[in-house]
XYZ file of C-alpha atoms in Angstrom:
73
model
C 1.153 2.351 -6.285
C -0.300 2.387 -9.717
C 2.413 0.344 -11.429
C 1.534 -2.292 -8.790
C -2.024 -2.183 -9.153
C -1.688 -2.229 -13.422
C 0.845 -5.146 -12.547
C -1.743 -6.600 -10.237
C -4.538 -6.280 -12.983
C -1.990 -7.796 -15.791
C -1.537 -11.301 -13.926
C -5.200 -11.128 -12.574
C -4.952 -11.085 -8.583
C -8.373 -11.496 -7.718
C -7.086 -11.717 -4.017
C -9.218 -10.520 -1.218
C -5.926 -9.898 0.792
C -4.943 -8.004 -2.379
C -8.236 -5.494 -2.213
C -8.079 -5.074 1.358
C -4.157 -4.130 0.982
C -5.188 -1.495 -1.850
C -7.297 0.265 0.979
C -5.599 0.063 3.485
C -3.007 1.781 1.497
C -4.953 4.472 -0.110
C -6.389 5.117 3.750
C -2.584 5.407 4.920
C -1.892 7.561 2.282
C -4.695 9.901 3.407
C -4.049 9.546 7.147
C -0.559 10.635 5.668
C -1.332 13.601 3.755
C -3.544 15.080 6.983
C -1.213 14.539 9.156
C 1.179 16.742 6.650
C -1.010 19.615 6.682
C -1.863 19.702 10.243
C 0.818 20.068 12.106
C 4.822 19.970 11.558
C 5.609 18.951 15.576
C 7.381 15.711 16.263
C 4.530 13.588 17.132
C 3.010 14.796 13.844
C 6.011 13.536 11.819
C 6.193 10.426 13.827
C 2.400 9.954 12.265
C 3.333 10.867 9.054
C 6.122 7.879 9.015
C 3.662 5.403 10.543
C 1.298 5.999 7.916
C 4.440 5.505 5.153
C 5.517 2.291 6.983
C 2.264 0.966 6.565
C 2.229 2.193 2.893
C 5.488 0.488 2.175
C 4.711 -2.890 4.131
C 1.216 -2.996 1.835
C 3.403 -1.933 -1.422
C 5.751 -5.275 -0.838
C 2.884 -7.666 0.330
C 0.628 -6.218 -2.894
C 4.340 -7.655 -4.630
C 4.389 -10.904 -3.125
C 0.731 -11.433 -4.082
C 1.363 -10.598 -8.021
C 4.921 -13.028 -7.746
C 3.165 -15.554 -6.547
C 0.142 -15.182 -9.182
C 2.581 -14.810 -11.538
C 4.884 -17.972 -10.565
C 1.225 -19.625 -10.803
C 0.009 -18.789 -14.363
């Protein structure tokens, strides 16, 4: 997540999709890590993968975002 927000910063995505992706990501990442330490059931780890999914899906739209910037510049 870093990399991609240093990449983000180095071809200056000033986005609003881009900031609300960045939360939404650290918030999934969060949701993740509580649902870790809660609980190891099923439905827990069924959470825990949700909250990835979402992190993953944000990672490669944040991606698209600094391509397309980049194709821009």
């Amino acid at each position: 997540f870093g990399a991609i927000v240093v990449a983000g910063q180095a071809y200056a995505v000033t986005s609003p999709l881009y900031c609300v992706l960045s939360f939404v990501i650290v918030c999934a990442r969060v949701g993740q890590t509580i649902a870790h330490l809660t609980s190891g059931s099923n439905s827990a780890v069924a959470v825990r993968f949700s909250f990835l999914t979402i992190q993953l899906v944000g990672f490669v739209w944040m991606m698209a975002l600094i391509v397309r910037q980049a194709i821009l510049k």
